[in-house]
Short mmCIF file of C-alpha atoms in Angstrom, two decimals:
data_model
loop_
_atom_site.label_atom_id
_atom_site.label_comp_id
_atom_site.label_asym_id
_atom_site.label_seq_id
_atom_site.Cartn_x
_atom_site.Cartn_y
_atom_site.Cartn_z
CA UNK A 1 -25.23 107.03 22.85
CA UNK A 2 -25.48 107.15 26.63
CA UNK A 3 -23.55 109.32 28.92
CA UNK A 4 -22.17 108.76 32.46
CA UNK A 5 -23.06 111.20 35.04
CA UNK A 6 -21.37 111.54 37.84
CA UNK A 7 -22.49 108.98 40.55
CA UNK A 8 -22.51 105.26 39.70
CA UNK A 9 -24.33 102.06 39.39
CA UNK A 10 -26.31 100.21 42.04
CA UNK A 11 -25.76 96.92 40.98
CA UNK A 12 -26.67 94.14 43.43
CA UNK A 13 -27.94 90.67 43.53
CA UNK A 14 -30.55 89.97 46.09
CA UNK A 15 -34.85 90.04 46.76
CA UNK A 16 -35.33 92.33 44.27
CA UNK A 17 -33.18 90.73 41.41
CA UNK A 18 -35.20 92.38 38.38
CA UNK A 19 -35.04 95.78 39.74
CA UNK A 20 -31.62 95.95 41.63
CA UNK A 21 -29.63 93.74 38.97
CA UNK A 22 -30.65 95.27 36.13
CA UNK A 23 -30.60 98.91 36.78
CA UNK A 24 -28.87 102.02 36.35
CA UNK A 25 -29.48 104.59 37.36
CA UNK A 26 -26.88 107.41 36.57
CA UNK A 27 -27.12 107.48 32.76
CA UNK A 28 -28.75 110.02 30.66
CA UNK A 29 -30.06 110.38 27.20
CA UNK A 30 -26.89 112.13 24.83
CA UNK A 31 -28.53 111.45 21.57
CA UNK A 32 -31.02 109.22 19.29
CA UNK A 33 -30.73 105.95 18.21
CA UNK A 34 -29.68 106.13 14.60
CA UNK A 35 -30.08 104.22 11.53
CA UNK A 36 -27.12 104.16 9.17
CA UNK A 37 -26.65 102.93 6.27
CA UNK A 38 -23.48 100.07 5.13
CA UNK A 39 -21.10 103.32 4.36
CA UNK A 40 -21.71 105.20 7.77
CA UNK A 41 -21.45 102.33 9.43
CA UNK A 42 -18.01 101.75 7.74
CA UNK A 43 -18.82 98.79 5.03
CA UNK A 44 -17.57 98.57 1.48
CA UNK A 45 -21.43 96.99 0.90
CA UNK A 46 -24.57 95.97 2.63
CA UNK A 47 -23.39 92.56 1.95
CA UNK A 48 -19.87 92.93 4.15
CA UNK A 49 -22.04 94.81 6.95
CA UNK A 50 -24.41 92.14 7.40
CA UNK A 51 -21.95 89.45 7.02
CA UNK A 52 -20.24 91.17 10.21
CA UNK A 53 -23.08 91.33 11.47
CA UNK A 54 -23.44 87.11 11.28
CA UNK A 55 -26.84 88.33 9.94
CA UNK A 56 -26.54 85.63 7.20
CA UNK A 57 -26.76 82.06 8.29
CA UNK A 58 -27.58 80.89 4.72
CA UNK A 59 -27.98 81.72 1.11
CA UNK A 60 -28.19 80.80 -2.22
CA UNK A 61 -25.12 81.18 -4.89
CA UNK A 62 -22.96 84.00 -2.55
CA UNK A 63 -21.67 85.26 -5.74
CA UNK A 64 -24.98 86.09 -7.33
CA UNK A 65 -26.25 87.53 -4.43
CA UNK A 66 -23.36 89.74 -3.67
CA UNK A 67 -24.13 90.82 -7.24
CA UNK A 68 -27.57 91.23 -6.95
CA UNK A 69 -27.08 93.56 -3.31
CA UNK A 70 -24.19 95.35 -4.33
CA UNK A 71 -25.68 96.13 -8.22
CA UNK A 72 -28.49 98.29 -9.00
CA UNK A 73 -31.52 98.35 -6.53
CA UNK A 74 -33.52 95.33 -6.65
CA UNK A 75 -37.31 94.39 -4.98
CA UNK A 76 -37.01 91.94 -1.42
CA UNK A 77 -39.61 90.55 0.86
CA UNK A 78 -40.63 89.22 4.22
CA UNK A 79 -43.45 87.17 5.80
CA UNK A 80 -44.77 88.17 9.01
CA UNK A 81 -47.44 85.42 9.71
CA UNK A 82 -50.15 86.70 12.48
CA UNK A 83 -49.96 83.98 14.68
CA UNK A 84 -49.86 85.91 17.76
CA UNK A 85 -50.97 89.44 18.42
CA UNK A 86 -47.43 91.21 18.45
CA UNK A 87 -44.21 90.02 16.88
CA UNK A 88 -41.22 89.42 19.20
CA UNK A 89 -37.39 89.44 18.95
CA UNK A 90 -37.36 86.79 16.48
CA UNK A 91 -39.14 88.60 14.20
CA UNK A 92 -37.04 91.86 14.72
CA UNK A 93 -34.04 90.38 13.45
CA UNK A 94 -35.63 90.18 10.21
CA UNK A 95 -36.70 93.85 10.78
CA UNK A 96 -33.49 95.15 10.97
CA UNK A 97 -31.88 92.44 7.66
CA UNK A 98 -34.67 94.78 6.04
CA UNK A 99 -33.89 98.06 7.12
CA UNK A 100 -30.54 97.35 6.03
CA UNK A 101 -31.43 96.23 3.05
CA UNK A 102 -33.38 99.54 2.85
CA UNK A 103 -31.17 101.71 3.81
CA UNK A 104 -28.80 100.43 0.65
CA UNK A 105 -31.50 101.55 -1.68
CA UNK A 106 -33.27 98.20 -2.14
CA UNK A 107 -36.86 97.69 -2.23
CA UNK A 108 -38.64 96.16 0.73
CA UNK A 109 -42.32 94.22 0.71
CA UNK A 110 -43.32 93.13 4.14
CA UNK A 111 -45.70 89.92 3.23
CA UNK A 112 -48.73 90.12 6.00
CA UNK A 113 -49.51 86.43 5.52
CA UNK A 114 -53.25 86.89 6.27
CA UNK A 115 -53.33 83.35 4.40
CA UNK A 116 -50.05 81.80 5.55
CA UNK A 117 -51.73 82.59 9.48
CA UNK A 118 -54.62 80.85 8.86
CA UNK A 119 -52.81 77.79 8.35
CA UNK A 120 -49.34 78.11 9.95
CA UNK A 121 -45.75 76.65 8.99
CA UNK A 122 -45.01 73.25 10.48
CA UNK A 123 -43.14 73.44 14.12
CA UNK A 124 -40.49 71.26 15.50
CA UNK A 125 -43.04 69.04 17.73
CA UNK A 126 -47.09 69.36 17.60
CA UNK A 127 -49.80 70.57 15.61
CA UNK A 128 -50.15 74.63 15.38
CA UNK A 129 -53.69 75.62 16.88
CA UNK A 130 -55.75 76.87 14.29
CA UNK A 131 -56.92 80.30 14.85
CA UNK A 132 -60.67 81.92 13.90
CA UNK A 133 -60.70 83.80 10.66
CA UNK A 134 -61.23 87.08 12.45
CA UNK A 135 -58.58 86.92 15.15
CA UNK A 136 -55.91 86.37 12.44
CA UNK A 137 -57.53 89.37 10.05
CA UNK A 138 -57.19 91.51 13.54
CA UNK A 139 -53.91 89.94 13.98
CA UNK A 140 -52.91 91.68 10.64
CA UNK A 141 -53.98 94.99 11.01
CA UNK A 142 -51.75 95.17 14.12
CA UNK A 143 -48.58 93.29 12.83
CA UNK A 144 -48.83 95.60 9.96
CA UNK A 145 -48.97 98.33 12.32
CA UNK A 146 -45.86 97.26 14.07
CA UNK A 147 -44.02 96.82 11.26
CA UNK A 148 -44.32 100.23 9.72
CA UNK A 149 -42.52 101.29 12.89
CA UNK A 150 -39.45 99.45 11.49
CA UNK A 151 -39.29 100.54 8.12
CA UNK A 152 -39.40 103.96 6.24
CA UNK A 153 -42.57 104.11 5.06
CA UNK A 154 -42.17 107.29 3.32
CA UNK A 155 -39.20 109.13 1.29
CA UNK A 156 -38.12 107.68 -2.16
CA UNK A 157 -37.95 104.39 -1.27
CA UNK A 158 -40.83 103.62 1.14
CA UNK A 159 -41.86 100.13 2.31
CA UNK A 160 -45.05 98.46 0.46
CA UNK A 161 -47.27 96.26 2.43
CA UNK A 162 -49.13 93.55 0.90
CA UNK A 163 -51.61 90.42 2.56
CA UNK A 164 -51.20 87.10 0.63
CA UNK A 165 -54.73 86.26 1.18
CA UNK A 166 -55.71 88.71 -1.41
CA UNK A 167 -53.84 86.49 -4.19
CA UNK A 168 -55.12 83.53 -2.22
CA UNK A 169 -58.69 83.32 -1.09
CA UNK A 170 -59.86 83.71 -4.54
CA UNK A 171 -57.68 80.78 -5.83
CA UNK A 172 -60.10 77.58 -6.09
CA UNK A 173 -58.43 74.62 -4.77
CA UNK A 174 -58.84 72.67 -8.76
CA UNK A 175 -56.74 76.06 -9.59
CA UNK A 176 -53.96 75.47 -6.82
CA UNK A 177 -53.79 71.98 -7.24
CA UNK A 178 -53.44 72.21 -11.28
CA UNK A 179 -51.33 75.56 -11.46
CA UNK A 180 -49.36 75.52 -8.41
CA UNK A 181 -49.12 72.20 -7.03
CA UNK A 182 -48.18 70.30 -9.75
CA UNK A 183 -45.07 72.10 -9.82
CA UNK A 184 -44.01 70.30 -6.30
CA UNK A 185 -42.74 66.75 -5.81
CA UNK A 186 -43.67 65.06 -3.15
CA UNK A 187 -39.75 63.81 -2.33
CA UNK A 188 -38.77 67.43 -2.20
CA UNK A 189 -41.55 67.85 0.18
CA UNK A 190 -41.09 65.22 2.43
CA UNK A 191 -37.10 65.89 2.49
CA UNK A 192 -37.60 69.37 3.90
CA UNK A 193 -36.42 68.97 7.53
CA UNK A 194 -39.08 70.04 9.97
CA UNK A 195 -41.49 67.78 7.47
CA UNK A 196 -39.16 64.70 7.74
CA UNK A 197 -38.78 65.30 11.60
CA UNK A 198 -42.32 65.27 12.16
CA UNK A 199 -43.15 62.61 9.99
CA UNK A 200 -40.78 60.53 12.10
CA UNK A 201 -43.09 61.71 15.31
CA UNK A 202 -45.46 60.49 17.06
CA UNK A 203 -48.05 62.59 16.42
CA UNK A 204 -47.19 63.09 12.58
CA UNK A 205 -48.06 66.17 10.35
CA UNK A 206 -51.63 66.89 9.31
CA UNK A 207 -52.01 67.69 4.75
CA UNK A 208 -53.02 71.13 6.25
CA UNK A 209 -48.98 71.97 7.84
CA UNK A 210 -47.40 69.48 4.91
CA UNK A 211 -48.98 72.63 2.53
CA UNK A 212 -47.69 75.56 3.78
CA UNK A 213 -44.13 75.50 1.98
CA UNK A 214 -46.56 75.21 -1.47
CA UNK A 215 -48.74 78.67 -0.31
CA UNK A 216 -45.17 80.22 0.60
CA UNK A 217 -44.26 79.09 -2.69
CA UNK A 218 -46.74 80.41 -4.50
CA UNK A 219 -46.44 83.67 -2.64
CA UNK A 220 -42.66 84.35 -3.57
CA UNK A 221 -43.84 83.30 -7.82
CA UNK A 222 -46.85 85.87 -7.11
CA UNK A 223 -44.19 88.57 -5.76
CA UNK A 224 -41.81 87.62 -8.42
CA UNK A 225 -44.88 88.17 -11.51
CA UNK A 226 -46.40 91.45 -9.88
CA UNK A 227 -43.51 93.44 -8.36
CA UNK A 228 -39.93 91.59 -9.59
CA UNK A 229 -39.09 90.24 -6.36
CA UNK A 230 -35.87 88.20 -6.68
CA UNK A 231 -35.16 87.70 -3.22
CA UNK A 232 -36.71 86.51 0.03
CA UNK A 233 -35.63 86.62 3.86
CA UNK A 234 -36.23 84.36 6.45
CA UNK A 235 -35.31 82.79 9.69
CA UNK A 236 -32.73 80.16 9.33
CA UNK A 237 -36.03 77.21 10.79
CA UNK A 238 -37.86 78.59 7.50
CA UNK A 239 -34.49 77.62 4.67
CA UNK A 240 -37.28 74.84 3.17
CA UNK A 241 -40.33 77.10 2.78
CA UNK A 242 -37.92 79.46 1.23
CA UNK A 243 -36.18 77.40 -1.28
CA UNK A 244 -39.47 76.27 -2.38
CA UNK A 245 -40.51 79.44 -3.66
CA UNK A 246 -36.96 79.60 -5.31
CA UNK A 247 -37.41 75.87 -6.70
CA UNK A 248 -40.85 77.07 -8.53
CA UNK A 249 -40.27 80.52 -9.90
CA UNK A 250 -37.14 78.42 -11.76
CA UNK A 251 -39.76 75.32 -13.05
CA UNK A 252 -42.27 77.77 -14.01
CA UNK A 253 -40.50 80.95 -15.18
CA UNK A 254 -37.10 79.84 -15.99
CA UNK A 255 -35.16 82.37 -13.88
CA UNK A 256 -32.95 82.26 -10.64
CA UNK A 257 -33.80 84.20 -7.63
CA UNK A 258 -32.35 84.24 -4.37
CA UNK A 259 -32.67 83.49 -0.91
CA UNK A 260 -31.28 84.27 2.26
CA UNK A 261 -32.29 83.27 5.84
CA UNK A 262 -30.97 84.92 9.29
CA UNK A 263 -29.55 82.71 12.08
CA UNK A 264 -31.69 81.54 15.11
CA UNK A 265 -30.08 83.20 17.93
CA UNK A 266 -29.55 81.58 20.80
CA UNK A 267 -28.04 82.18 23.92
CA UNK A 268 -25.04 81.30 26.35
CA UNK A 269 -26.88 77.97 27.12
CA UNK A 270 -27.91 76.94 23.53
CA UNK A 271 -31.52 77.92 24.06
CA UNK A 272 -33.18 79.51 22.14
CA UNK A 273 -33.21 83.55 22.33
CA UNK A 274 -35.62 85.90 23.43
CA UNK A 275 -37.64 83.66 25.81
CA UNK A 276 -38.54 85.06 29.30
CA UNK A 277 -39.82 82.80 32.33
CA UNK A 278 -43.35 85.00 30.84
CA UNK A 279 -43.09 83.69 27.57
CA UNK A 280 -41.41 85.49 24.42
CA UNK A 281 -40.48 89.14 24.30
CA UNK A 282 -43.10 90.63 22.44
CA UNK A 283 -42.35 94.23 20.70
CA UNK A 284 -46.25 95.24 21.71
CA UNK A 285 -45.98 97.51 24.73
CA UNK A 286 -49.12 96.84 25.84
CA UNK A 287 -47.71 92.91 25.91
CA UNK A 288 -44.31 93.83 27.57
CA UNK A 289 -43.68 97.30 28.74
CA UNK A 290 -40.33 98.85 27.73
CA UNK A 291 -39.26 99.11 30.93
CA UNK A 292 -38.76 95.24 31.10
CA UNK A 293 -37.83 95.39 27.20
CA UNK A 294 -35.03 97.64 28.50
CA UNK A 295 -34.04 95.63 31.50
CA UNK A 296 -34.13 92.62 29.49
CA UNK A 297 -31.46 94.06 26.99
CA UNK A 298 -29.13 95.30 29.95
CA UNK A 299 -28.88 91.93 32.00
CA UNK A 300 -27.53 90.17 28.93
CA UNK A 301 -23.88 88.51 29.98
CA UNK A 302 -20.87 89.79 29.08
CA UNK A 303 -20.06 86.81 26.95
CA UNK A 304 -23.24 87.56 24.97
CA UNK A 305 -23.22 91.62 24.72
CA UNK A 306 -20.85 91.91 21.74
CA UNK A 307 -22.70 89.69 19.66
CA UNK A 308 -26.41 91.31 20.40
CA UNK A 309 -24.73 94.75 20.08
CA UNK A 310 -24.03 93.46 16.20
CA UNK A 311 -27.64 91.85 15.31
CA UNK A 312 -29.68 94.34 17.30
CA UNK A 313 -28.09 97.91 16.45
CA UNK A 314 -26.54 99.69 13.71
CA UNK A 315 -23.79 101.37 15.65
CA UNK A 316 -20.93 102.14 13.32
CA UNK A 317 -18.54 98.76 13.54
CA UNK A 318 -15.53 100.89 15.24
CA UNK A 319 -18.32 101.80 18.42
CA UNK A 320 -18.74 98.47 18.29
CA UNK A 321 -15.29 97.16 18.67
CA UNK A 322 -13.94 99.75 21.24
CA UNK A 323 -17.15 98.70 23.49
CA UNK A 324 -15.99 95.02 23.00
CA UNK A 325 -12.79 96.09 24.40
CA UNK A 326 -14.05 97.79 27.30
CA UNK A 327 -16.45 94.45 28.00
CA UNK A 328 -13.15 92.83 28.86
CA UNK A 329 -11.03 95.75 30.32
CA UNK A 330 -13.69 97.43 32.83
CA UNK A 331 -17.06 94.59 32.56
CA UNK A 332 -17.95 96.08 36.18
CA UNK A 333 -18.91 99.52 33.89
CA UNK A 334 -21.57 97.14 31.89
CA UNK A 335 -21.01 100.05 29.53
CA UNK A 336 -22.01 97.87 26.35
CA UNK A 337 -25.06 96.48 27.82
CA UNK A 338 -26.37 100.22 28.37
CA UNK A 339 -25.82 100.96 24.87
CA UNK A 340 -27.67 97.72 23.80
CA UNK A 341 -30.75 98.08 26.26
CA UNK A 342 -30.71 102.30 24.59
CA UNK A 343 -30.41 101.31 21.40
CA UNK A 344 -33.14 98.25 21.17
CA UNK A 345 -35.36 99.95 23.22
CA UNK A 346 -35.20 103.34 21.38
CA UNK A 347 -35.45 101.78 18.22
CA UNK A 348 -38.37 99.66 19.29
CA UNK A 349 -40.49 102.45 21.49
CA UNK A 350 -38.97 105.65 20.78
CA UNK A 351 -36.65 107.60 22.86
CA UNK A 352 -38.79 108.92 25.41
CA UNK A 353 -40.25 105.17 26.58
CA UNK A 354 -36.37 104.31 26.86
CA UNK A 355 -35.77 107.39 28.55
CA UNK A 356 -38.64 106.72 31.21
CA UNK A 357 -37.28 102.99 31.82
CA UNK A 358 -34.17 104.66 32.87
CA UNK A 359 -36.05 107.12 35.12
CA UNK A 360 -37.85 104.86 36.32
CA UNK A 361 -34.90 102.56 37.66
CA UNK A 362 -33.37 105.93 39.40
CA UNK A 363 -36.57 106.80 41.12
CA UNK A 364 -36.84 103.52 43.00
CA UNK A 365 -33.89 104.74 44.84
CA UNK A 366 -34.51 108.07 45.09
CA UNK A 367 -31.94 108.86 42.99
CA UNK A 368 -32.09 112.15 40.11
CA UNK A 369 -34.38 114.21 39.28
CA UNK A 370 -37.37 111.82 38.73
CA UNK A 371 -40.06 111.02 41.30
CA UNK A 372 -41.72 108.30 42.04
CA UNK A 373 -45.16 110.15 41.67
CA UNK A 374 -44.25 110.91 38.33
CA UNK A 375 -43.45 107.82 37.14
CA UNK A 376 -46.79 105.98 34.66
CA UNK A 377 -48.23 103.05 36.81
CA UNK A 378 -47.73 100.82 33.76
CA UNK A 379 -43.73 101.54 33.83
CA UNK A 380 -43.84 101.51 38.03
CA UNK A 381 -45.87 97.87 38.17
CA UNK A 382 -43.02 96.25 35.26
CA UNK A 383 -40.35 97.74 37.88
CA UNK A 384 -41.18 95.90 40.88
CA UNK A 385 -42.68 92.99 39.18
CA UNK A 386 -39.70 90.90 40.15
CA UNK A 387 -40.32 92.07 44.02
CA UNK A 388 -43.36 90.22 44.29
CA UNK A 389 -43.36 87.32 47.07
CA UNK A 390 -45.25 83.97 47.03
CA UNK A 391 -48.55 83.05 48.52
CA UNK A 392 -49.71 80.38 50.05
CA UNK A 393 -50.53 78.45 46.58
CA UNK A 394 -46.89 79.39 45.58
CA UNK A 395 -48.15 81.92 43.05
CA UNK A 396 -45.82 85.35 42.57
CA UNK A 397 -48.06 87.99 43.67
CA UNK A 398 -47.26 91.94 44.90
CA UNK A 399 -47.78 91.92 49.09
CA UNK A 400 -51.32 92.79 50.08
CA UNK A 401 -51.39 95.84 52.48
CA UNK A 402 -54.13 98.21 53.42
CA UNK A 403 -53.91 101.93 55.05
CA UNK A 404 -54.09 102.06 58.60
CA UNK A 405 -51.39 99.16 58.80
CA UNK A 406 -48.20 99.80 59.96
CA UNK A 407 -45.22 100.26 57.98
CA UNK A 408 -43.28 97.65 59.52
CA UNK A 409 -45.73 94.68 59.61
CA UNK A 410 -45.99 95.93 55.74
CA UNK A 411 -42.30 95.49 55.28
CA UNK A 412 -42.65 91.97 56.94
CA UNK A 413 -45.34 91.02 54.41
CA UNK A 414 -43.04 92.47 51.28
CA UNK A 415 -40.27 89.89 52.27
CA UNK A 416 -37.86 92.60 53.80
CA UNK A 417 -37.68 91.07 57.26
CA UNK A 418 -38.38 87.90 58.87
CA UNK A 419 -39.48 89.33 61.96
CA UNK A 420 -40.97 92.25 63.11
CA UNK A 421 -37.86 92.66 65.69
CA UNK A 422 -36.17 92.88 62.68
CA UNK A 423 -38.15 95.59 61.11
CA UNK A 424 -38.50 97.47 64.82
CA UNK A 425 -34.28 97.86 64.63
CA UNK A 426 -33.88 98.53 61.51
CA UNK A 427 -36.28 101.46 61.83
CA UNK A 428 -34.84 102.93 65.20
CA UNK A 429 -31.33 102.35 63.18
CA UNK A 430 -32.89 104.72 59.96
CA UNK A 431 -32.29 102.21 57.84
CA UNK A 432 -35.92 101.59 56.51
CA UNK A 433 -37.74 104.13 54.12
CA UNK A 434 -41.05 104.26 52.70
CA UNK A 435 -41.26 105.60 49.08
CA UNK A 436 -37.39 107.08 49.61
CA UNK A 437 -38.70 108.62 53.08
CA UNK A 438 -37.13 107.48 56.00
CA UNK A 439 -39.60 106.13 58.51
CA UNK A 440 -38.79 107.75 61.98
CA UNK A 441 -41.65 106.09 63.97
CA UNK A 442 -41.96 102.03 64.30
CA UNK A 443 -45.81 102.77 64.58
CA UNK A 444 -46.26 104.81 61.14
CA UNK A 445 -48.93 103.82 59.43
CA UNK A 446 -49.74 103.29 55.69
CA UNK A 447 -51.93 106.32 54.78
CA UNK A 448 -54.19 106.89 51.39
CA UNK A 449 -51.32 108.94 50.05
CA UNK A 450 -48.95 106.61 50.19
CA UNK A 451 -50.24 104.40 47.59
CA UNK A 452 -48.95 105.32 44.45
CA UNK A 453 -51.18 105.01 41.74
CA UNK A 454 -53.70 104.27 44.49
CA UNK A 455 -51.93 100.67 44.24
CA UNK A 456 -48.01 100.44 45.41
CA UNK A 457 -46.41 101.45 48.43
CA UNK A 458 -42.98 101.32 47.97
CA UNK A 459 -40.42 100.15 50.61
CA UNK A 460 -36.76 100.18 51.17
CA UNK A 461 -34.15 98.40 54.01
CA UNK A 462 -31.10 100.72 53.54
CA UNK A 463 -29.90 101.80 50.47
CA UNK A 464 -30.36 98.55 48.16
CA UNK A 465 -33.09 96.15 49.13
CA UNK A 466 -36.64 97.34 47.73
CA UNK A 467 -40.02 95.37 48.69
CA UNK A 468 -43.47 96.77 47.95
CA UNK A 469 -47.00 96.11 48.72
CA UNK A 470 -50.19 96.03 47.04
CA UNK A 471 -53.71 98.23 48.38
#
């Protein structure tokens, strides 16, 4: 939970969208992020919390998986498939499915699919680029690493971790073919959708992607055998891989398991969620720092909030609904999207990273207790990255400057002024500061010490409009 203190907002449009937009500045830190479970949330079951949640988008037989959930404890997995070196929103929606899950008592494996990567599940359009065997085992280590940020890994009911390519690589191919794929037919195959849709493509599907849903398969049978897995999760683009495992531990063991997939979340436009102008939103800090994890949480629309506040927090269901209520009687407050941007980004980082996004924002301005000295040069370059200014090829870059040039031809370069006539008044007016100190002389120049980080220079035209420059 956040806090208000007693000044508010700066929320403007203008240069400095990223920044200005998307900050505030007067919040503070009350308490953690917590994880609850379905009865401090305020659920009958797991089952009715994630339902509210619209965390189901599909499932087998409802009625024997409400049993299954709300009965005694049962064993559930995941895939994580190292395709990339981080995982990203989409893949923290099936995070939290399993930390709910968890939290009820149930069992979770997260699959590392150190097999599954090497091959990769069929897309919507084109061939996946296969990655070297080394990058993917690398790739493991460190999406096993994330994950066990997610999930209690200790306690009485800790998360296990397994890699399908132990249970894989040894398999011959005369053993897969005669054990596990002659319990697939080929019209079930080419029925699954992404399969049919790229079949009807130009470019087709290679036997390497048309195999996947049998290794996924045979992972959810090898599950089922060696720990009793009777249920799998998945995004709502992976319902065929799932059922496949489903359709084989019935042919082969005679018993029904379940699946359930989460929905692809989109966003006011129909696109799909948790795509930047940079690419995806990667949980890695070292790939996206929290301070733009945070910012990206609080410039979510008003029409959007409720919904993200639901898949992306466990905040008790009446929290929920009185901040819904407040998104339509006072949206100016933007009190909801501060909760979401705390909540993800604690969750994610840990309170302190969230807590230094939000000092961060202040100290552009000057505002609190925070400096801009003390603020990490990793969290002060994501805060003005969306101040940077074209060059001549078009390309965003941060304004070059150098010490012994003058503060106003510097604010000229950072986009602040058209004109140095412009900067001249504006600095005889006091309106122009240079890292929140006003600049008193129009020929001040740019010293060593005024390179934060021995890199930014940070300047302001009255109280709202930031610009910076690069040494």
């Amino acid at each position: 939970m956040l806090v208000p203190a007693n000044e508010k907002c700066l929320l403007e449009n203008g240069l400095c969208w990223l920044v200005i937009r998307g900050i505030h500045t007067e919040w503070r830190l009350a308490a953690m992020v917590q994880v609850r479970s379905f009865k401090d949330a305020g659920f009958d079951s797991v089952l009715d919390e994630i339902e509210w949640r619209g965390l189901v988008n599909q499932s087998t037989d409802r009625e024997r998986l409400a049993a299954a959930l709300n009965g005694d404890p049962i064993t559930f997995y995941a895939g994580f498939d190292p395709t990339a070196a981080s995982l990203h929103i989409g893949n923290l929606v099936q995070l939290l499915l399993m930390r709910h899950l968890q939290e009820a008592g149930h069992h979770p494996i997260a699959v590392i699919g150190g097999a599954t990567g090497l091959i990769g599940d069929p897309r919507q359009s084109g061939e996946r680029v296969l990655n070297p065997k080394d990058v993917v085992s690398q790739w493991s280590q460190r999406l096993k690493a994330q994950v066990d940020r997610f999930l209690d890994a200790g306690g009485g009911n800790p998360v296990r971790f397994v890699n399908n390519l132990d249970w894989t690589e040894s398999m011959s191919v005369i053993d897969f073919l005669r054990d596990v794929g002659k319990n697939f037919r080929l019209g079930t195959m080419l029925a699954k959708d992404v399969v049919a849709r790229r079949l009807d493509s130009e470019e087709g599907i290679s036997f390497t992607e048309f195999s996947y849903q049998v290794l996924q398969g045979n992972d959810y049978l090898h599950l089922f055998d060696e720990y009793g897995v009777t249920l799998q999760t998945g995004g709502a683009d992976q319902w065929g891989n799932l059922t496949s495992g489903l359709d084989l531990i019935r042919k082969v063991r005679g018993t029904a398991v379940n699946v359930m997939t989460t929905p692809i979340i989109t966003d006011s436009q129909g696109k799909k969620f948790g795509k930047s102008e940079g690419g995806a939103i990667w949980l890695d800090p070292t790939m996206l720092s929290p301070y733009r994890l945070y910012q990206f949480w609080f410039n979510q629309p008003d029409d959007q909030v409720v919904k993200l506040l639901k898949y992306f927090t466990f905040l008790p269901k009446e929290e929920i609904k009185r901040l819904a209520s407040q998104v339509e009687t006072n949206p100016g407050a933007r009190e909801a999207q501060k909760v979401l941007a705390w909540e993800v980004t604690s969750f994610v980082h840990g309170d302190e990273a969230a807590q230094a996004a939000i000092d961060a924002a202040a100290a552009l301005f000057g505002r609190g207790d925070v400096t801009l000295e003390s603020i990490d040069e990793q969290t002060l370059e994501s805060a003005l990255d969306g101040i940077k200014v074209a060059d001549d090829k078009g390309q965003r870059v941060f304004a070059p400057a150098q010490v012994g040039e003058r503060v106003m031809e510097a604010s000229v370069k950072a986009g602040l002024f058209k004109s140095l006539s412009e900067a001249r008044k504006a600095i005889t007016s006091g309106g122009l500061y240079l890292n929140n100190q006003r600049v008193t002389d129009i020929n001040q120049e740019l010293k060593e010490e005024d390179f934060l980080h021995h890199r930014f220079a940070l300047i302001r035209r009255g109280k709202r409009t930031l610009g910076v420059v690069e040494a």
